[in-house]
Amino acid sequence: MNLETFYEYCLSKKGVTEHFPFDKDTLVFKVGGKMFALSSLIQWENGSPKVNLKCNPEYAQELRAEYDAIQPAFHMSKVHWNTVEINKEVTDVFVKELIDHSYNLVFKGLTKKNQTEILEN
């Protein structure tokens, strides 16, 4: 997966916005004002891209046990966030599934009003 594919896939989801709230390097995708994916642009440029994605805690543990390329997230809640190394043992299709999982978790945590506003726009 390349940065353009990651970027376009995240932005293709309903109600998603992009931000740089921490610095000029860390690209953050949000739905309803809540983060669901973030990544360092420098890591993409250096050929070692990683993406932090929200994850159900039990599923997060399963993924970490199964894949060396999925670890507890750096500088995030290790219970709810994973770091996924891109272009390692995790396929592009599976990375997209993990992005979907993260997006859906965050979306479901929004108020019904916010969910409805996102779906209607």
PDB file of N, CA, C and O in Angstrom, residues 60-117:
ATOM      1  N   ALA A  60      -7.655  -6.612  19.380  1.00  0.00           N
ATOM      2  CA  ALA A  60      -6.301  -6.057  19.349  1.00  0.00           C
ATOM      3  C   ALA A  60      -5.295  -7.082  19.858  1.00  0.00           C
ATOM      4  O   ALA A  60      -4.227  -7.275  19.264  1.00  0.00           O
ATOM      5  N   GLN A  61      -5.641  -7.754  20.946  1.00  0.00           N
ATOM      6  CA  GLN A  61      -4.754  -8.781  21.510  1.00  0.00           C
ATOM      7  C   GLN A  61      -4.562  -9.941  20.536  1.00  0.00           C
ATOM      8  O   GLN A  61      -3.453 -10.446  20.366  1.00  0.00           O
ATOM      9  N   GLU A  62      -5.645 -10.372  19.898  1.00  0.00           N
ATOM     10  CA  GLU A  62      -5.572 -11.463  18.921  1.00  0.00           C
ATOM     11  C   GLU A  62      -4.650 -11.088  17.757  1.00  0.00           C
ATOM     12  O   GLU A  62      -3.818 -11.901  17.332  1.00  0.00           O
ATOM     13  N   LEU A  63      -4.811  -9.869  17.258  1.00  0.00           N
ATOM     14  CA  LEU A  63      -4.005  -9.419  16.122  1.00  0.00           C
ATOM     15  C   LEU A  63      -2.524  -9.361  16.490  1.00  0.00           C
ATOM     16  O   LEU A  63      -1.664  -9.783  15.710  1.00  0.00           O
ATOM     17  N   ARG A  64      -2.225  -8.867  17.684  1.00  0.00           N
ATOM     18  CA  ARG A  64      -0.833  -8.767  18.129  1.00  0.00           C
ATOM     19  C   ARG A  64      -0.204 -10.142  18.280  1.00  0.00           C
ATOM     20  O   ARG A  64       0.989 -10.314  18.021  1.00  0.00           O
ATOM     21  N   ALA A  65      -1.000 -11.109  18.700  1.00  0.00           N
ATOM     22  CA  ALA A  65      -0.491 -12.474  18.853  1.00  0.00           C
ATOM     23  C   ALA A  65      -0.247 -13.141  17.498  1.00  0.00           C
ATOM     24  O   ALA A  65       0.677 -13.945  17.349  1.00  0.00           O
ATOM     25  N   GLU A  66      -1.062 -12.778  16.519  1.00  0.00           N
ATOM     26  CA  GLU A  66      -0.986 -13.425  15.207  1.00  0.00           C
ATOM     27  C   GLU A  66       0.028 -12.775  14.260  1.00  0.00           C
ATOM     28  O   GLU A  66       0.632 -13.453  13.435  1.00  0.00           O
ATOM     29  N   TYR A  67       0.217 -11.466  14.360  1.00  0.00           N
ATOM     30  CA  TYR A  67       1.056 -10.732  13.411  1.00  0.00           C
ATOM     31  C   TYR A  67       2.173  -9.982  14.136  1.00  0.00           C
ATOM     32  O   TYR A  67       1.910  -9.183  15.035  1.00  0.00           O
ATOM     33  N   ASP A  68       3.396 -10.188  13.691  1.00  0.00           N
ATOM     34  CA  ASP A  68       4.521  -9.416  14.227  1.00  0.00           C
ATOM     35  C   ASP A  68       4.418  -7.951  13.822  1.00  0.00           C
ATOM     36  O   ASP A  68       4.942  -7.079  14.512  1.00  0.00           O
ATOM     37  N   ALA A  69       3.770  -7.686  12.706  1.00  0.00           N
ATOM     38  CA  ALA A  69       3.656  -6.325  12.177  1.00  0.00           C
ATOM     39  C   ALA A  69       2.546  -5.515  12.852  1.00  0.00           C
ATOM     40  O   ALA A  69       2.311  -4.367  12.481  1.00  0.00           O
ATOM     41  N   ILE A  70       1.860  -6.095  13.828  1.00  0.00           N
ATOM     42  CA  ILE A  70       0.827  -5.369  14.574  1.00  0.00           C
ATOM     43  C   ILE A  70       1.229  -5.370  16.048  1.00  0.00           C
ATOM     44  O   ILE A  70       1.365  -6.420  16.664  1.00  0.00           O
ATOM     45  N   GLN A  71       1.435  -4.162  16.564  1.00  0.00           N
ATOM     46  CA  GLN A  71       1.924  -3.983  17.926  1.00  0.00           C
ATOM     47  C   GLN A  71       1.050  -2.976  18.679  1.00  0.00           C
ATOM     48  O   GLN A  71       0.295  -2.230  18.061  1.00  0.00           O
ATOM     49  N   PRO A  72       1.167  -2.924  20.009  1.00  0.00           N
ATOM     50  CA  PRO A  72       0.478  -1.865  20.752  1.00  0.00           C
ATOM     51  C   PRO A  72       0.913  -0.502  20.208  1.00  0.00           C
ATOM     52  O   PRO A  72       2.082  -0.304  19.872  1.00  0.00           O
ATOM     53  N   ALA A  73      -0.012   0.408  20.111  1.00  0.00           N
ATOM     54  CA  ALA A  73       0.259   1.697  19.471  1.00  0.00           C
ATOM     55  C   ALA A  73       1.234   2.551  20.269  1.00  0.00           C
ATOM     56  O   ALA A  73       1.158   2.642  21.491  1.00  0.00           O
ATOM     57  N   PHE A  74       2.127   3.178  19.534  1.00  0.00           N
ATOM     58  CA  PHE A  74       3.104   4.100  20.090  1.00  0.00           C
ATOM     59  C   PHE A  74       2.402   5.393  20.493  1.00  0.00           C
ATOM     60  O   PHE A  74       1.643   5.958  19.710  1.00  0.00           O
ATOM     61  N   HIS A  75       2.617   5.860  21.703  1.00  0.00           N
ATOM     62  CA  HIS A  75       2.042   7.104  22.230  1.00  0.00           C
ATOM     63  C   HIS A  75       0.509   7.134  22.227  1.00  0.00           C
ATOM     64  O   HIS A  75      -0.086   8.200  22.099  1.00  0.00           O
ATOM     65  N   MET A  76      -0.115   5.955  22.333  1.00  0.00           N
ATOM     66  CA  MET A  76      -1.576   5.882  22.356  1.00  0.00           C
ATOM     67  C   MET A  76      -1.968   4.886  23.446  1.00  0.00           C
ATOM     68  O   MET A  76      -1.124   4.163  23.960  1.00  0.00           O
ATOM     69  N   SER A  77      -3.249   4.804  23.738  1.00  0.00           N
ATOM     70  CA  SER A  77      -3.732   3.785  24.664  1.00  0.00           C
ATOM     71  C   SER A  77      -3.432   2.410  24.071  1.00  0.00           C
ATOM     72  O   SER A  77      -3.920   2.063  23.005  1.00  0.00           O
ATOM     73  N   LYS A  78      -2.629   1.643  24.781  1.00  0.00           N
ATOM     74  CA  LYS A  78      -2.229   0.318  24.293  1.00  0.00           C
ATOM     75  C   LYS A  78      -3.400  -0.663  24.322  1.00  0.00           C
ATOM     76  O   LYS A  78      -3.369  -1.690  23.664  1.00  0.00           O
ATOM     77  N   VAL A  79      -4.436  -0.338  25.047  1.00  0.00           N
ATOM     78  CA  VAL A  79      -5.618  -1.198  25.126  1.00  0.00           C
ATOM     79  C   VAL A  79      -6.467  -1.058  23.872  1.00  0.00           C
ATOM     80  O   VAL A  79      -6.961  -2.038  23.330  1.00  0.00           O
ATOM     81  N   HIS A  80      -6.617   0.169  23.390  1.00  0.00           N
ATOM     82  CA  HIS A  80      -7.562   0.455  22.307  1.00  0.00           C
ATOM     83  C   HIS A  80      -6.931   0.778  20.955  1.00  0.00           C
ATOM     84  O   HIS A  80      -7.657   0.981  19.979  1.00  0.00           O
ATOM     85  N   TRP A  81      -5.606   0.857  20.878  1.00  0.00           N
ATOM     86  CA  TRP A  81      -4.956   1.261  19.629  1.00  0.00           C
ATOM     87  C   TRP A  81      -3.817   0.316  19.273  1.00  0.00           C
ATOM     88  O   TRP A  81      -3.049  -0.096  20.136  1.00  0.00           O
ATOM     89  N   ASN A  82      -3.705   0.004  17.985  1.00  0.00           N
ATOM     90  CA  ASN A  82      -2.610  -0.791  17.440  1.00  0.00           C
ATOM     91  C   ASN A  82      -1.825   0.031  16.433  1.00  0.00           C
ATOM     92  O   ASN A  82      -2.389   0.892  15.753  1.00  0.00           O
ATOM     93  N   THR A  83      -0.542  -0.268  16.327  1.00  0.00           N
ATOM     94  CA  THR A  83       0.273   0.236  15.230  1.00  0.00           C
ATOM     95  C   THR A  83       0.429  -0.901  14.236  1.00  0.00           C
ATOM     96  O   THR A  83       0.833  -2.005  14.610  1.00  0.00           O
ATOM     97  N   VAL A  84       0.089  -0.621  12.992  1.00  0.00           N
ATOM     98  CA  VAL A  84       0.179  -1.622  11.928  1.00  0.00           C
ATOM     99  C   VAL A  84       1.289  -1.191  10.973  1.00  0.00           C
ATOM    100  O   VAL A  84       1.236  -0.095  10.405  1.00  0.00           O
ATOM    101  N   GLU A  85       2.290  -2.057  10.816  1.00  0.00           N
ATOM    102  CA  GLU A  85       3.356  -1.793   9.851  1.00  0.00           C
ATOM    103  C   GLU A  85       2.825  -2.136   8.462  1.00  0.00           C
ATOM    104  O   GLU A  85       2.380  -3.255   8.220  1.00  0.00           O
ATOM    105  N   ILE A  86       2.882  -1.162   7.585  1.00  0.00           N
ATOM    106  CA  ILE A  86       2.370  -1.327   6.223  1.00  0.00           C
ATOM    107  C   ILE A  86       3.436  -2.016   5.360  1.00  0.00           C
ATOM    108  O   ILE A  86       4.625  -1.809   5.545  1.00  0.00           O
ATOM    109  N   ASN A  87       2.965  -2.806   4.409  1.00  0.00           N
ATOM    110  CA  ASN A  87       3.825  -3.496   3.439  1.00  0.00           C
ATOM    111  C   ASN A  87       4.733  -4.532   4.094  1.00  0.00           C
ATOM    112  O   ASN A  87       5.804  -4.835   3.588  1.00  0.00           O
ATOM    113  N   LYS A  88       4.304  -5.067   5.229  1.00  0.00           N
ATOM    114  CA  LYS A  88       5.031  -6.170   5.861  1.00  0.00           C
ATOM    115  C   LYS A  88       4.182  -7.413   5.624  1.00  0.00           C
ATOM    116  O   LYS A  88       3.795  -7.693   4.520  1.00  0.00           O
ATOM    117  N   GLU A  89       3.832  -8.117   6.692  1.00  0.00           N
ATOM    118  CA  GLU A  89       3.072  -9.360   6.539  1.00  0.00           C
ATOM    119  C   GLU A  89       1.558  -9.134   6.424  1.00  0.00           C
ATOM    120  O   GLU A  89       0.820 -10.063   6.133  1.00  0.00           O
ATOM    121  N   VAL A  90       1.111  -7.916   6.650  1.00  0.00           N
ATOM    122  CA  VAL A  90      -0.318  -7.601   6.607  1.00  0.00           C
ATOM    123  C   VAL A  90      -0.663  -7.124   5.187  1.00  0.00           C
ATOM    124  O   VAL A  90      -0.090  -6.155   4.700  1.00  0.00           O
ATOM    125  N   THR A  91      -1.597  -7.800   4.536  1.00  0.00           N
ATOM    126  CA  THR A  91      -1.959  -7.447   3.158  1.00  0.00           C
ATOM    127  C   THR A  91      -2.695  -6.108   3.100  1.00  0.00           C
ATOM    128  O   THR A  91      -3.278  -5.664   4.097  1.00  0.00           O
ATOM    129  N   ASP A  92      -2.686  -5.495   1.931  1.00  0.00           N
ATOM    130  CA  ASP A  92      -3.412  -4.234   1.739  1.00  0.00           C
ATOM    131  C   ASP A  92      -4.899  -4.411   2.021  1.00  0.00           C
ATOM    132  O   ASP A  92      -5.531  -3.539   2.616  1.00  0.00           O
ATOM    133  N   VAL A  93      -5.443  -5.531   1.597  1.00  0.00           N
ATOM    134  CA  VAL A  93      -6.865  -5.808   1.823  1.00  0.00           C
ATOM    135  C   VAL A  93      -7.155  -5.852   3.325  1.00  0.00           C
ATOM    136  O   VAL A  93      -8.139  -5.285   3.805  1.00  0.00           O
ATOM    137  N   PHE A  94      -6.267  -6.496   4.082  1.00  0.00           N
ATOM    138  CA  PHE A  94      -6.475  -6.598   5.523  1.00  0.00           C
ATOM    139  C   PHE A  94      -6.275  -5.247   6.208  1.00  0.00           C
ATOM    140  O   PHE A  94      -6.999  -4.921   7.151  1.00  0.00           O
ATOM    141  N   VAL A  95      -5.329  -4.455   5.728  1.00  0.00           N
ATOM    142  CA  VAL A  95      -5.155  -3.096   6.275  1.00  0.00           C
ATOM    143  C   VAL A  95      -6.451  -2.313   6.094  1.00  0.00           C
ATOM    144  O   VAL A  95      -6.909  -1.626   7.016  1.00  0.00           O
ATOM    145  N   LYS A  96      -7.074  -2.432   4.935  1.00  0.00           N
ATOM    146  CA  LYS A  96      -8.351  -1.743   4.700  1.00  0.00           C
ATOM    147  C   LYS A  96      -9.430  -2.256   5.652  1.00  0.00           C
ATOM    148  O   LYS A  96     -10.244  -1.473   6.153  1.00  0.00           O
ATOM    149  N   GLU A  97      -9.437  -3.549   5.929  1.00  0.00           N
ATOM    150  CA  GLU A  97     -10.397  -4.100   6.892  1.00  0.00           C
ATOM    151  C   GLU A  97     -10.151  -3.527   8.284  1.00  0.00           C
ATOM    152  O   GLU A  97     -11.102  -3.229   9.019  1.00  0.00           O
ATOM    153  N   LEU A  98      -8.887  -3.361   8.651  1.00  0.00           N
ATOM    154  CA  LEU A  98      -8.558  -2.786   9.956  1.00  0.00           C
ATOM    155  C   LEU A  98      -8.934  -1.308  10.022  1.00  0.00           C
ATOM    156  O   LEU A  98      -9.382  -0.823  11.062  1.00  0.00           O
ATOM    157  N   ILE A  99      -8.780  -0.595   8.909  1.00  0.00           N
ATOM    158  CA  ILE A  99      -9.238   0.800   8.841  1.00  0.00           C
ATOM    159  C   ILE A  99     -10.754   0.842   9.011  1.00  0.00           C
ATOM    160  O   ILE A  99     -11.281   1.663   9.769  1.00  0.00           O
ATOM    161  N   ASP A 100     -11.463  -0.056   8.328  1.00  0.00           N
ATOM    162  CA  ASP A 100     -12.927  -0.131   8.463  1.00  0.00           C
ATOM    163  C   ASP A 100     -13.322  -0.390   9.913  1.00  0.00           C
ATOM    164  O   ASP A 100     -14.243   0.240  10.438  1.00  0.00           O
ATOM    165  N   HIS A 101     -12.630  -1.333  10.547  1.00  0.00           N
ATOM    166  CA  HIS A 101     -12.924  -1.685  11.945  1.00  0.00           C
ATOM    167  C   HIS A 101     -12.747  -0.454  12.845  1.00  0.00           C
ATOM    168  O   HIS A 101     -13.609  -0.152  13.674  1.00  0.00           O
ATOM    169  N   SER A 102     -11.645   0.266  12.654  1.00  0.00           N
ATOM    170  CA  SER A 102     -11.370   1.461  13.442  1.00  0.00           C
ATOM    171  C   SER A 102     -12.444   2.528  13.215  1.00  0.00           C
ATOM    172  O   SER A 102     -12.995   3.084  14.165  1.00  0.00           O
ATOM    173  N   TYR A 103     -12.735   2.802  11.964  1.00  0.00           N
ATOM    174  CA  TYR A 103     -13.761   3.787  11.610  1.00  0.00           C
ATOM    175  C   TYR A 103     -15.102   3.415  12.252  1.00  0.00           C
ATOM    176  O   TYR A 103     -15.766   4.251  12.873  1.00  0.00           O
ATOM    177  N   ASN A 104     -15.491   2.155  12.113  1.00  0.00           N
ATOM    178  CA  ASN A 104     -16.784   1.708  12.646  1.00  0.00           C
ATOM    179  C   ASN A 104     -16.848   1.819  14.167  1.00  0.00           C
ATOM    180  O   ASN A 104     -17.884   2.206  14.714  1.00  0.00           O
ATOM    181  N   LEU A 105     -15.755   1.485  14.847  1.00  0.00           N
ATOM    182  CA  LEU A 105     -15.723   1.632  16.310  1.00  0.00           C
ATOM    183  C   LEU A 105     -15.948   3.081  16.717  1.00  0.00           C
ATOM    184  O   LEU A 105     -16.738   3.365  17.618  1.00  0.00           O
ATOM    185  N   VAL A 106     -15.244   3.980  16.062  1.00  0.00           N
ATOM    186  CA  VAL A 106     -15.360   5.400  16.399  1.00  0.00           C
ATOM    187  C   VAL A 106     -16.739   5.918  16.029  1.00  0.00           C
ATOM    188  O   VAL A 106     -17.387   6.612  16.819  1.00  0.00           O
ATOM    189  N   PHE A 107     -17.221   5.564  14.848  1.00  0.00           N
ATOM    190  CA  PHE A 107     -18.544   6.014  14.401  1.00  0.00           C
ATOM    191  C   PHE A 107     -19.630   5.558  15.380  1.00  0.00           C
ATOM    192  O   PHE A 107     -20.498   6.347  15.764  1.00  0.00           O
ATOM    193  N   LYS A 108     -19.574   4.304  15.803  1.00  0.00           N
ATOM    194  CA  LYS A 108     -20.578   3.773  16.735  1.00  0.00           C
ATOM    195  C   LYS A 108     -20.525   4.450  18.094  1.00  0.00           C
ATOM    196  O   LYS A 108     -21.514   4.460  18.824  1.00  0.00           O
ATOM    197  N   GLY A 109     -19.376   5.037  18.437  1.00  0.00           N
ATOM    198  CA  GLY A 109     -19.230   5.740  19.708  1.00  0.00           C
ATOM    199  C   GLY A 109     -19.740   7.167  19.680  1.00  0.00           C
ATOM    200  O   GLY A 109     -19.830   7.812  20.725  1.00  0.00           O
ATOM    201  N   LEU A 110     -20.086   7.653  18.504  1.00  0.00           N
ATOM    202  CA  LEU A 110     -20.628   9.009  18.373  1.00  0.00           C
ATOM    203  C   LEU A 110     -22.078   9.041  18.851  1.00  0.00           C
ATOM    204  O   LEU A 110     -22.752   8.012  18.875  1.00  0.00           O
ATOM    205  N   THR A 111     -22.553  10.232  19.162  1.00  0.00           N
ATOM    206  CA  THR A 111     -23.959  10.367  19.535  1.00  0.00           C
ATOM    207  C   THR A 111     -24.833  10.031  18.332  1.00  0.00           C
ATOM    208  O   THR A 111     -24.394  10.149  17.178  1.00  0.00           O
ATOM    209  N   LYS A 112     -26.047   9.619  18.601  1.00  0.00           N
ATOM    210  CA  LYS A 112     -26.986   9.303  17.502  1.00  0.00           C
ATOM    211  C   LYS A 112     -27.176  10.526  16.607  1.00  0.00           C
ATOM    212  O   LYS A 112     -27.284  10.403  15.391  1.00  0.00           O
ATOM    213  N   LYS A 113     -27.197  11.703  17.209  1.00  0.00           N
ATOM    214  CA  LYS A 113     -27.363  12.942  16.441  1.00  0.00           C
ATOM    215  C   LYS A 113     -26.195  13.113  15.467  1.00  0.00           C
ATOM    216  O   LYS A 113     -26.409  13.393  14.285  1.00  0.00           O
ATOM    217  N   ASN A 114     -24.958  12.931  15.962  1.00  0.00           N
ATOM    218  CA  ASN A 114     -23.784  13.056  15.087  1.00  0.00           C
ATOM    219  C   ASN A 114     -23.796  11.997  14.003  1.00  0.00           C
ATOM    220  O   ASN A 114     -23.470  12.276  12.847  1.00  0.00           O
ATOM    221  N   GLN A 115     -24.165  10.764  14.348  1.00  0.00           N
ATOM    222  CA  GLN A 115     -24.233   9.690  13.357  1.00  0.00           C
ATOM    223  C   GLN A 115     -25.209  10.046  12.250  1.00  0.00           C
ATOM    224  O   GLN A 115     -24.911   9.890  11.053  1.00  0.00           O
ATOM    225  N   THR A 116     -26.387  10.544  12.639  1.00  0.00           N
ATOM    226  CA  THR A 116     -27.414  10.899  11.665  1.00  0.00           C
ATOM    227  C   THR A 116     -26.930  12.036  10.763  1.00  0.00           C
ATOM    228  O   THR A 116     -27.114  11.982   9.545  1.00  0.00           O
ATOM    229  N   GLU A 117     -26.307  13.056  11.346  1.00  0.00           N
ATOM    230  CA  GLU A 117     -25.791  14.182  10.553  1.00  0.00           C
ATOM    231  C   GLU A 117     -24.770  13.705   9.524  1.00  0.00           C
ATOM    232  O   GLU A 117     -24.784  14.136   8.369  1.00  0.00           O
TER     233      GLU A 117
END
